[in-house]
Coordinates of N, CA and C and ligand atoms in Angstrom, one line a residue:
X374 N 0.8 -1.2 0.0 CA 0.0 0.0 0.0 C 0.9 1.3 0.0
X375 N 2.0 1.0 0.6 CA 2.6 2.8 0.5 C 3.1 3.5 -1.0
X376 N 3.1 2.3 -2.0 CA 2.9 3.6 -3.3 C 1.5 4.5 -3.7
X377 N 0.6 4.0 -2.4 CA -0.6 4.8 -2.7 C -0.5 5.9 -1.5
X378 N 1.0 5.6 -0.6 CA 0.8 6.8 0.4 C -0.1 8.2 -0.2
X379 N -1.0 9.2 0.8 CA -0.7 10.3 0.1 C -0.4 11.7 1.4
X380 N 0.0 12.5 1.3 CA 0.5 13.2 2.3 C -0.7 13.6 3.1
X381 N -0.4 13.9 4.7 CA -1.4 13.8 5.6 C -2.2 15.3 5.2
X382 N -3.4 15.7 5.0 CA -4.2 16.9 5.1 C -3.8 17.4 6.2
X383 N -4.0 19.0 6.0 CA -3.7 19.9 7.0 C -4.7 19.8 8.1
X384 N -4.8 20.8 9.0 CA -5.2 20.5 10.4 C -6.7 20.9 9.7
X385 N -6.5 22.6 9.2 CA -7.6 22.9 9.3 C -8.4 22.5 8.0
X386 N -7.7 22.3 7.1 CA -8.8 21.4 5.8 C -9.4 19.7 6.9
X387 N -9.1 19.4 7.6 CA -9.4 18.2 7.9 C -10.4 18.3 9.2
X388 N -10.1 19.6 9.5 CA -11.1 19.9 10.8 C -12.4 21.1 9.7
X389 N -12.6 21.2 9.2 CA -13.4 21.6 8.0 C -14.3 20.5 7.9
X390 N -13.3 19.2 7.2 CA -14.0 18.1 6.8 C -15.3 17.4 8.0
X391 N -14.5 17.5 9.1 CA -14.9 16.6 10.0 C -16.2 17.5 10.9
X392 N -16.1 18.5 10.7 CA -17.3 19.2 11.3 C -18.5 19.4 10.4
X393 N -18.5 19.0 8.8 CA -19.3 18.8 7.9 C -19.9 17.4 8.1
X394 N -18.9 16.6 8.2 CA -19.4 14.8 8.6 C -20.1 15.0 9.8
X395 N -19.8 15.4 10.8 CA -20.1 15.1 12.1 C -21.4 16.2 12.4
X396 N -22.8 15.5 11.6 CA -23.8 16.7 11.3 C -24.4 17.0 12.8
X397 N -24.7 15.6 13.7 CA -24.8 16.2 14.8 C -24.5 17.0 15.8
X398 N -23.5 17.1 15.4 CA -22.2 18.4 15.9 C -22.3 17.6 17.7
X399 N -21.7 16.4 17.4 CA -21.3 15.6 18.6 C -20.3 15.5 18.8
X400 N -19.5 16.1 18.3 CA -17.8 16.1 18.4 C -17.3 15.1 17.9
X401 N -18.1 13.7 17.6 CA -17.5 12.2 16.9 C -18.4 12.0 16.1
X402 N -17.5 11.4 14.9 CA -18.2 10.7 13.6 C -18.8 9.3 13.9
X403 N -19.8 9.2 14.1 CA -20.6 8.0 14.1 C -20.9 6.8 13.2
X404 N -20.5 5.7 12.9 CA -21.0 4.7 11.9 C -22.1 5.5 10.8
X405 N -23.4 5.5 11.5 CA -23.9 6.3 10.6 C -23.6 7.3 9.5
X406 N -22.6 8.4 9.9 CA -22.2 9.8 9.5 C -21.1 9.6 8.6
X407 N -20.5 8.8 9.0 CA -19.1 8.2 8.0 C -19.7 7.6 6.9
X408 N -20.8 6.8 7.0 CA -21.6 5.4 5.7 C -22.0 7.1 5.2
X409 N -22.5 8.2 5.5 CA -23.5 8.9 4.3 C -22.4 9.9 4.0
X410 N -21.2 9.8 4.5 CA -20.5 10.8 3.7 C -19.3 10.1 2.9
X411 N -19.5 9.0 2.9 CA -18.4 8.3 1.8 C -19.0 7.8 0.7
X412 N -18.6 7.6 -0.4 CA -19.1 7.9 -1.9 C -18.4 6.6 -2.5
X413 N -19.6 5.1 -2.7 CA -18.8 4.4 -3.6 C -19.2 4.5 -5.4
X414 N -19.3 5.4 -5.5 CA -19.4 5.6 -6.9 C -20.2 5.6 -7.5
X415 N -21.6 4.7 -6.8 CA -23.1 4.6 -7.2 C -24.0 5.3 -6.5
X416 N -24.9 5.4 -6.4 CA -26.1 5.8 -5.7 C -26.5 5.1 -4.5
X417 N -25.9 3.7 -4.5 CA -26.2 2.8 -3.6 C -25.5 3.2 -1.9
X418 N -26.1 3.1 -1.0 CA -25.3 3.6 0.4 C -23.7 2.4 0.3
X419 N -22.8 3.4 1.0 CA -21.6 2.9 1.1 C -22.0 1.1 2.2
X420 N -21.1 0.3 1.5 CA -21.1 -0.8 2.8 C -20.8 -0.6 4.2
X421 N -21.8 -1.5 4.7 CA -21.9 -1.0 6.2 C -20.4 -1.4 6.8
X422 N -20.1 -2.4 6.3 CA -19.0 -3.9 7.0 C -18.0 -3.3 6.6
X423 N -18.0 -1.9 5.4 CA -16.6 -1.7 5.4 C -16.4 -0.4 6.4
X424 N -17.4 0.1 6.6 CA -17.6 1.4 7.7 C -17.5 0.5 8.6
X425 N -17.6 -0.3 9.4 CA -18.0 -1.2 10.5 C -16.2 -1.2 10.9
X426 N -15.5 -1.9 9.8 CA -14.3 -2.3 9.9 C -13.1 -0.9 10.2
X427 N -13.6 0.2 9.3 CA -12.7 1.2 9.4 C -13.0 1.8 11.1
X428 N -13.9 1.8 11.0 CA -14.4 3.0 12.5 C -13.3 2.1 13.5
X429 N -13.4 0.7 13.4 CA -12.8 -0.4 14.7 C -11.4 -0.4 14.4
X430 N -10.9 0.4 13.3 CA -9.5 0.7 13.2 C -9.3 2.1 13.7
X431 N -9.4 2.7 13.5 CA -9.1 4.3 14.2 C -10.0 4.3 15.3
X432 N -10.8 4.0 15.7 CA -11.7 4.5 16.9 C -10.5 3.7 18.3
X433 N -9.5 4.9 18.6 CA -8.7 4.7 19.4 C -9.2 4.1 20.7
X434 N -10.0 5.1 21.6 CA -10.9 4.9 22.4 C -12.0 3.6 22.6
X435 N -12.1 2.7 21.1 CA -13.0 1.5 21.6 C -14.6 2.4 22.0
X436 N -14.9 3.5 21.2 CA -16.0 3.9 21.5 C -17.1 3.3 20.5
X437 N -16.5 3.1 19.1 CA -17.4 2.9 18.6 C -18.0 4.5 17.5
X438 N -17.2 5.3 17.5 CA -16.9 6.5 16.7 C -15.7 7.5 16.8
X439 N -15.7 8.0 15.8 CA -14.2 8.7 15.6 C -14.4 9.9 16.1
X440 N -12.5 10.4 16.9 CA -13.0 11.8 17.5 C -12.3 12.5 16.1
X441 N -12.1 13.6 16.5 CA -10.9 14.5 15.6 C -9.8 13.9 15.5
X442 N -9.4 13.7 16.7 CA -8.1 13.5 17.0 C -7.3 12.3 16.2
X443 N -8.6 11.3 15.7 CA -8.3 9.9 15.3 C -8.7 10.2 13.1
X444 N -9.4 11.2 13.6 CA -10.2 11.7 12.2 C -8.9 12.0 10.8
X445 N -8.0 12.1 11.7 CA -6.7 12.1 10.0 C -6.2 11.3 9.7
X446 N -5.9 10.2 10.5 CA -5.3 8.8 10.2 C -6.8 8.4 9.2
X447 N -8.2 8.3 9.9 CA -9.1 7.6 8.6 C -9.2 8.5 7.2
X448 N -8.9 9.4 7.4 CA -9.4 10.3 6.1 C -8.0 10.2 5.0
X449 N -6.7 10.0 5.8 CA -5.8 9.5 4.8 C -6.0 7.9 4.6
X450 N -6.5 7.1 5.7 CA -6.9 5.4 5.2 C -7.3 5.9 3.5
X451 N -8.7 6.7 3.6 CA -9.8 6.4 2.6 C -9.2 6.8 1.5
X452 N -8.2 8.3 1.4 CA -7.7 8.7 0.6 C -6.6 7.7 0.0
X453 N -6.2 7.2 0.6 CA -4.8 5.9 0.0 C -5.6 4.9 -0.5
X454 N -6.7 4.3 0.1 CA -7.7 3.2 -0.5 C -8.1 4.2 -2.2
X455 N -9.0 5.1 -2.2 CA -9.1 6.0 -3.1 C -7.8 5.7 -4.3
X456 N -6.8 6.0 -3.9 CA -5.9 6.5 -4.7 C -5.0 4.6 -5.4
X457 N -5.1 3.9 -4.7 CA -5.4 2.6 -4.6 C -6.5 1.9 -6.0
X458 N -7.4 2.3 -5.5 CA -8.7 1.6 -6.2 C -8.2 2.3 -7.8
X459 N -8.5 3.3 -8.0 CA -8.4 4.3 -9.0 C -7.0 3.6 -10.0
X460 N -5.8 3.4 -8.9 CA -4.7 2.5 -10.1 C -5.3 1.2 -10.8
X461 N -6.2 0.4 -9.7 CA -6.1 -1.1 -10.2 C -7.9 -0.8 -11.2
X462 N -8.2 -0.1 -11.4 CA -9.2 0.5 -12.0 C -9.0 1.0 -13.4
X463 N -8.0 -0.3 -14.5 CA -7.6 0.1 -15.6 C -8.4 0.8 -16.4
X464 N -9.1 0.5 -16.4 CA -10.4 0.9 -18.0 C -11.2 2.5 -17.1
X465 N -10.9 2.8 -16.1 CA -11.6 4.0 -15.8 C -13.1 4.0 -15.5
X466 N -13.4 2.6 -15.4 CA -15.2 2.2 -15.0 C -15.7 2.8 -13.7
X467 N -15.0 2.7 -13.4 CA -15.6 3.1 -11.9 C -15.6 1.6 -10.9
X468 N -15.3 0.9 -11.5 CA -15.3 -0.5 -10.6 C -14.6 -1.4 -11.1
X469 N -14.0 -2.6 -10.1 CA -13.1 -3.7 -10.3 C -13.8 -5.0 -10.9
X470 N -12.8 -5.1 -12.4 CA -13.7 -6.2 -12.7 C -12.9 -7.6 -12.2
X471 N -13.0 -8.8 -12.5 CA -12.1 -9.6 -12.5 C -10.8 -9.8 -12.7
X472 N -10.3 -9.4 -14.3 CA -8.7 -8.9 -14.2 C -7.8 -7.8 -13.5
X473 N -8.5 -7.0 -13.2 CA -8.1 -5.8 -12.7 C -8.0 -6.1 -11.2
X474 N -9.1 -7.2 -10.8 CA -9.0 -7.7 -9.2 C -7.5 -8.4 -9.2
X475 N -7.4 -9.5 -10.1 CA -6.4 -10.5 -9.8 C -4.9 -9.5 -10.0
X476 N -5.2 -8.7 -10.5 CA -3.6 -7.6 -11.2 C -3.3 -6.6 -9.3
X477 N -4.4 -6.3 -8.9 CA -4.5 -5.7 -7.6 C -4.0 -6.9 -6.6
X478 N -4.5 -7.7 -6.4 CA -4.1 -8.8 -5.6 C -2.7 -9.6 -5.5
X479 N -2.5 -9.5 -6.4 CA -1.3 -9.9 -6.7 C 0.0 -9.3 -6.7
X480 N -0.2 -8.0 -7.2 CA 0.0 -6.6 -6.7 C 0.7 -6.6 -5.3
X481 N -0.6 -6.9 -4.4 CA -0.3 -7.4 -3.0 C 0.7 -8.5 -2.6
X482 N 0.6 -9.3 -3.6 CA 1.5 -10.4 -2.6 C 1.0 -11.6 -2.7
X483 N -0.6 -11.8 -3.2 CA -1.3 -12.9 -3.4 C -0.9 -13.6 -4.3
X484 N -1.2 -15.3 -4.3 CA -1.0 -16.0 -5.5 C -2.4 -16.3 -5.5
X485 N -2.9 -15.9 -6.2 CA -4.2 -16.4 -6.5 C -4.8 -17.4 -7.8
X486 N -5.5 -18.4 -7.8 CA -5.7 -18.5 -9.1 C -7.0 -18.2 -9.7
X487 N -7.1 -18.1 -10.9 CA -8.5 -17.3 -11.4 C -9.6 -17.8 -11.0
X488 N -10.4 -18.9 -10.8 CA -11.1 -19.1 -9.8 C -11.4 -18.7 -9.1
X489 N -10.6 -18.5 -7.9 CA -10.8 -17.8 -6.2 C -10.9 -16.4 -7.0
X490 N -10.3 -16.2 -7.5 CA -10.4 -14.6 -7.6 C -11.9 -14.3 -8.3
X491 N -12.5 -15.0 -9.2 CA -13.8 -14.9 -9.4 C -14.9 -15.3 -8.4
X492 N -14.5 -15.9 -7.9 CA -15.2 -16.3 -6.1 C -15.4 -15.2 -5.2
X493 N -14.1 -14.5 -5.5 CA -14.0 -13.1 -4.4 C -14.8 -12.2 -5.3
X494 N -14.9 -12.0 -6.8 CA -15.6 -11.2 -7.4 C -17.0 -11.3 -6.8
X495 N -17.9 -12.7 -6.8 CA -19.1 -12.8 -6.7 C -19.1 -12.7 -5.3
X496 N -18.7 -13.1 -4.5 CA -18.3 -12.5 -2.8 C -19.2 -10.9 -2.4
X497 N -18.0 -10.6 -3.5 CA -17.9 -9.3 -3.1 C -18.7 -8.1 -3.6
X498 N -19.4 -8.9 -4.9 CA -20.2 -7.9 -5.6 C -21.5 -7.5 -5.0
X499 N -21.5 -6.9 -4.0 CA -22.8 -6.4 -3.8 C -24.0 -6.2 -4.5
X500 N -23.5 -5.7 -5.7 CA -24.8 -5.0 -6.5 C -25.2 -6.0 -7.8
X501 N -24.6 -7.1 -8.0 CA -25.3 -8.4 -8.1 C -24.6 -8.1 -10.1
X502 N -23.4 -7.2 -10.2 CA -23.0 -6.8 -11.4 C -21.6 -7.4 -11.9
X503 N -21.2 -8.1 -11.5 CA -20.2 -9.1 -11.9 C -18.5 -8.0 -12.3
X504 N -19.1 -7.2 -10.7 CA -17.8 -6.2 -10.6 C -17.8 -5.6 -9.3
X505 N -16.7 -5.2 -8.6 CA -16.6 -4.8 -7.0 C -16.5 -3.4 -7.5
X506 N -17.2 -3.0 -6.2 CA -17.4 -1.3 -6.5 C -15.8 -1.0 -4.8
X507 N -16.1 0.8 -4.9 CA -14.7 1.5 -4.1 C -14.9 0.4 -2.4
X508 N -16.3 0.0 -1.8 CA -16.2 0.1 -0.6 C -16.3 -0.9 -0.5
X509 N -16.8 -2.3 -1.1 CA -16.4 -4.0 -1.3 C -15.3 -4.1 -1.4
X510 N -14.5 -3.4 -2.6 CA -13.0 -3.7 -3.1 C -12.1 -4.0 -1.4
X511 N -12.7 -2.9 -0.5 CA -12.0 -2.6 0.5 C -11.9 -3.5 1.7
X512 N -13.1 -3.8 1.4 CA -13.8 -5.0 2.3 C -13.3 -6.4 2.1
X513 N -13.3 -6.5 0.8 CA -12.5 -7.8 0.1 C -10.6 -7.7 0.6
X514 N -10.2 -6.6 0.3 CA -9.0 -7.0 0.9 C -8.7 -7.0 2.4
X515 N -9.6 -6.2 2.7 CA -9.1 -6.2 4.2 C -9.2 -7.8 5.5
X516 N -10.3 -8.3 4.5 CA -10.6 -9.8 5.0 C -9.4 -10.3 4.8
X517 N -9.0 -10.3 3.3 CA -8.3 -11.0 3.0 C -6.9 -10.8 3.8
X518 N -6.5 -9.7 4.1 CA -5.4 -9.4 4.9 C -5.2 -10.1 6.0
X519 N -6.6 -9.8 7.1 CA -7.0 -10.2 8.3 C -6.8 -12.3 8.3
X520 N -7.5 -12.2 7.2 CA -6.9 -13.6 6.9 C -5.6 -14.1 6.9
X521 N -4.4 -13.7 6.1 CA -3.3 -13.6 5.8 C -2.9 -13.8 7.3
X522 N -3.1 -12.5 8.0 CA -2.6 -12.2 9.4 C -2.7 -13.6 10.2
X523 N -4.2 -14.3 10.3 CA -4.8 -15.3 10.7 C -3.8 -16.8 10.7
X524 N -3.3 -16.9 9.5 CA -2.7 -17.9 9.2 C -0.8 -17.5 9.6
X525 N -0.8 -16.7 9.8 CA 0.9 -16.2 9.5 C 0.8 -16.7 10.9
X526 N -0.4 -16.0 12.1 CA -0.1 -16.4 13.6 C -0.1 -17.6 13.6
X527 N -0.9 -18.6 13.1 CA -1.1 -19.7 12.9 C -0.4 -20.5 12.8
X528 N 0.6 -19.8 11.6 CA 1.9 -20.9 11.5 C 2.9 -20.5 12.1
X529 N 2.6 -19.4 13.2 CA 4.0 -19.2 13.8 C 3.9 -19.7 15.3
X530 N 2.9 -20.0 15.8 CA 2.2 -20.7 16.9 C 2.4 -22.4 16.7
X531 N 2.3 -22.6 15.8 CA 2.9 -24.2 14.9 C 3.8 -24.1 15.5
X532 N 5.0 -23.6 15.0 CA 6.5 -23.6 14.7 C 6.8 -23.4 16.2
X533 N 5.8 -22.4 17.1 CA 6.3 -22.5 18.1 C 6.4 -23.4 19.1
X534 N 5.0 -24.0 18.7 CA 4.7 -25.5 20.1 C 5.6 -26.4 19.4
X535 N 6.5 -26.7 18.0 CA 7.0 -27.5 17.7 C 8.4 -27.5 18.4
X536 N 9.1 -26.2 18.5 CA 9.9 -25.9 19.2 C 9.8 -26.1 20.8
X537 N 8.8 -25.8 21.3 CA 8.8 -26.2 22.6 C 8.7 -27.8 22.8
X538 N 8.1 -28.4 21.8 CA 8.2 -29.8 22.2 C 9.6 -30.6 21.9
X539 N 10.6 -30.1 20.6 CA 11.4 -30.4 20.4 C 12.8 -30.1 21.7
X540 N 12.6 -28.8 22.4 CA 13.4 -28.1 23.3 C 13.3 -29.3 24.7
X541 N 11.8 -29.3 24.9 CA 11.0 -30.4 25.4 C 11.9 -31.5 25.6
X542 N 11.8 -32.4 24.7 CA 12.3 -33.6 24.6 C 13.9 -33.8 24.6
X543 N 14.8 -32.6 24.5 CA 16.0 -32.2 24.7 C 16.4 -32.4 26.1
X544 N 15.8 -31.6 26.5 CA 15.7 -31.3 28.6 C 15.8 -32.7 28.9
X545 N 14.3 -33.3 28.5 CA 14.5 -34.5 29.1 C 15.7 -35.4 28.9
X546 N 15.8 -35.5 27.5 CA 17.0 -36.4 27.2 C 18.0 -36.2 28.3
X547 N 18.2 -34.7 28.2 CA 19.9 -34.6 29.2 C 19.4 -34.5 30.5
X548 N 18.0 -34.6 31.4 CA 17.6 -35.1 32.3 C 18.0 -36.3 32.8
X549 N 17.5 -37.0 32.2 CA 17.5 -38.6 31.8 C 19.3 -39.3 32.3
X550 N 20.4 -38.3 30.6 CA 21.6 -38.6 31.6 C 22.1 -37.8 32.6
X551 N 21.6 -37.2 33.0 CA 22.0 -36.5 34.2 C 21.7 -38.0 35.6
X552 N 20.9 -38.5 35.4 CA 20.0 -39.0 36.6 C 20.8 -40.6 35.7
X553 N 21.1 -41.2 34.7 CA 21.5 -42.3 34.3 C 23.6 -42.2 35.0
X554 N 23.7 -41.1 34.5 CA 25.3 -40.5 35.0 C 25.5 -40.6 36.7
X555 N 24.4 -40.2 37.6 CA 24.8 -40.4 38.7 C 24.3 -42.1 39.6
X556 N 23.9 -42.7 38.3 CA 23.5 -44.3 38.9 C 22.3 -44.1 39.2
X557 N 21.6 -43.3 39.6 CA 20.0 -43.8 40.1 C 19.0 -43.7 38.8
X558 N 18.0 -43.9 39.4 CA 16.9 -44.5 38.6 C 16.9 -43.3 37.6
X559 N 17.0 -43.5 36.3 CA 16.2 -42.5 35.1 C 14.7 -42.7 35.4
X560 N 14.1 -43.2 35.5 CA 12.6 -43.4 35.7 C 11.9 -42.1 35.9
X561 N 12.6 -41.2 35.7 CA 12.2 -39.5 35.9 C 10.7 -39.6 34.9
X562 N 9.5 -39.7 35.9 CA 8.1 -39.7 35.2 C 8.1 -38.5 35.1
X563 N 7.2 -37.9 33.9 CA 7.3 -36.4 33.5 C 5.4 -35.9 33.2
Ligands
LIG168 CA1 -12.7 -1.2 -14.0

C-alpha cells in the first residue's frame, strides 16, 4: 500500500471536513455519519461492513466513533484506498472487474488463481453486477489481509509449540543422563 501513500491533510482542511461529517455536531463521527459521507461511486449507500471495519481501526478509544483527534489517520486510510482503487481500476469504469481484481491482488502479494479470484468477485459484488465497486474492493481486501494475518499467527504458533516440544524432549533427554550419569533411577516420570 505505501505507493498509494498520500500526504497527511492539513489541520484545518481536515477539521473543515470533519465538522461537515459530524452533522450532529457531537464532536464524533458515528457509523452512521461516515456510511453517508463516503461515496462508492453509485447511488447505492456505502457498505456497512466496510464502515463497521474502518471506525474499529481508528476508533482509538473503543468507543465505537471517531473523534478529531483519530479523524486524519481515517481520512488518509480512505484517501490511500481512493488512490489505490483508481490504479487497479484500468479501464476507468468506476469498478473492479475480474482482471483488474487479480492484477491488484497480486500486486499485494497474493498467489491467487483465477477461480478464487472470481469467487472473491461474486463474494464481493454487492450490487449483483459481476464487478466490486470503491467500498467492497475494501472490504475484500481487508478480509483478506486479516486472513493472511490469521494464518501467519497460525503458523507461527505451529513452529512454536513444535519448538517447545522439540526443546522439550532435549531437557528431558539430558535429564535422563544426568539422573542415568549419577547411577540412580532414570525413571524420571514427566
Ligand atoms: Ca474497472
Amino acid at each position: 500500500m505505501a505507493q498509494f501513500s498520500s500526504p497527511m491533510a492539513s489541520r484545518e482542511f481536515l477539521w473543515d471536513v470533519f465538522q461537515r461529517v459530524d452533522k450532529d455536531r457531537s464532536g464524533y463521527i458515528s457509523a452512521d455519519e461516515l456510511q453517508v459521507a463516503l461515496s462508492n461511486g453509485t447511488w447505492t449507500p456505502f457498505n456497512p461492513e466496510t464502515v463497521r471495519l474502518m471506525i474499529g481501526m481508528f476508533d482509538k478509544q473503543a468507543m465505537g466513533k471517531i473523534s478529531f483527534e483519530d479523524f486524519g489517520s481515517l481520512w488518509k486510510y480512505v484517501t490511500d484506498w481512493q488512490n489505490c482503487f483508481r490504479s487497479f481500476d484500468r479501464d476507468n469504469s468506476g469498478n473492479i472487474d475480474c482482471g483488474e481484481l487479480k492484477m491488484a491482488l497480486t500486486a499485494f502479494g497474493y498467489r491467487l488463481s483465477d477461480g478464487i479470484v472470481q469467487l472473491l468477485v461474486r463474494k464481493y459484488d454487492r450490487l449483483g453486477r459481476g464487478t466490486i465497486f470503491f467500498d467492497d474492493f475494501i472490504q475484500c481486501c481487508i478480509v483478506l489481509q486479516e486472513e493472511r494475518l490469521r494464518q501467519a499467527q497460525h503458523l507461527q504458533e505451529e513452529g512454536n509449540a513444535a519448538n517447545n516440544r522439540a526443546r522439550y524432549g532435549e531437557w528431558r533427554q539430558r535429564t535422563n543422563e544426568v539422573y542415568s550419569a549419577k547411577g540412580g533411577s532414570s525413571g524420571l516420570v514427566i
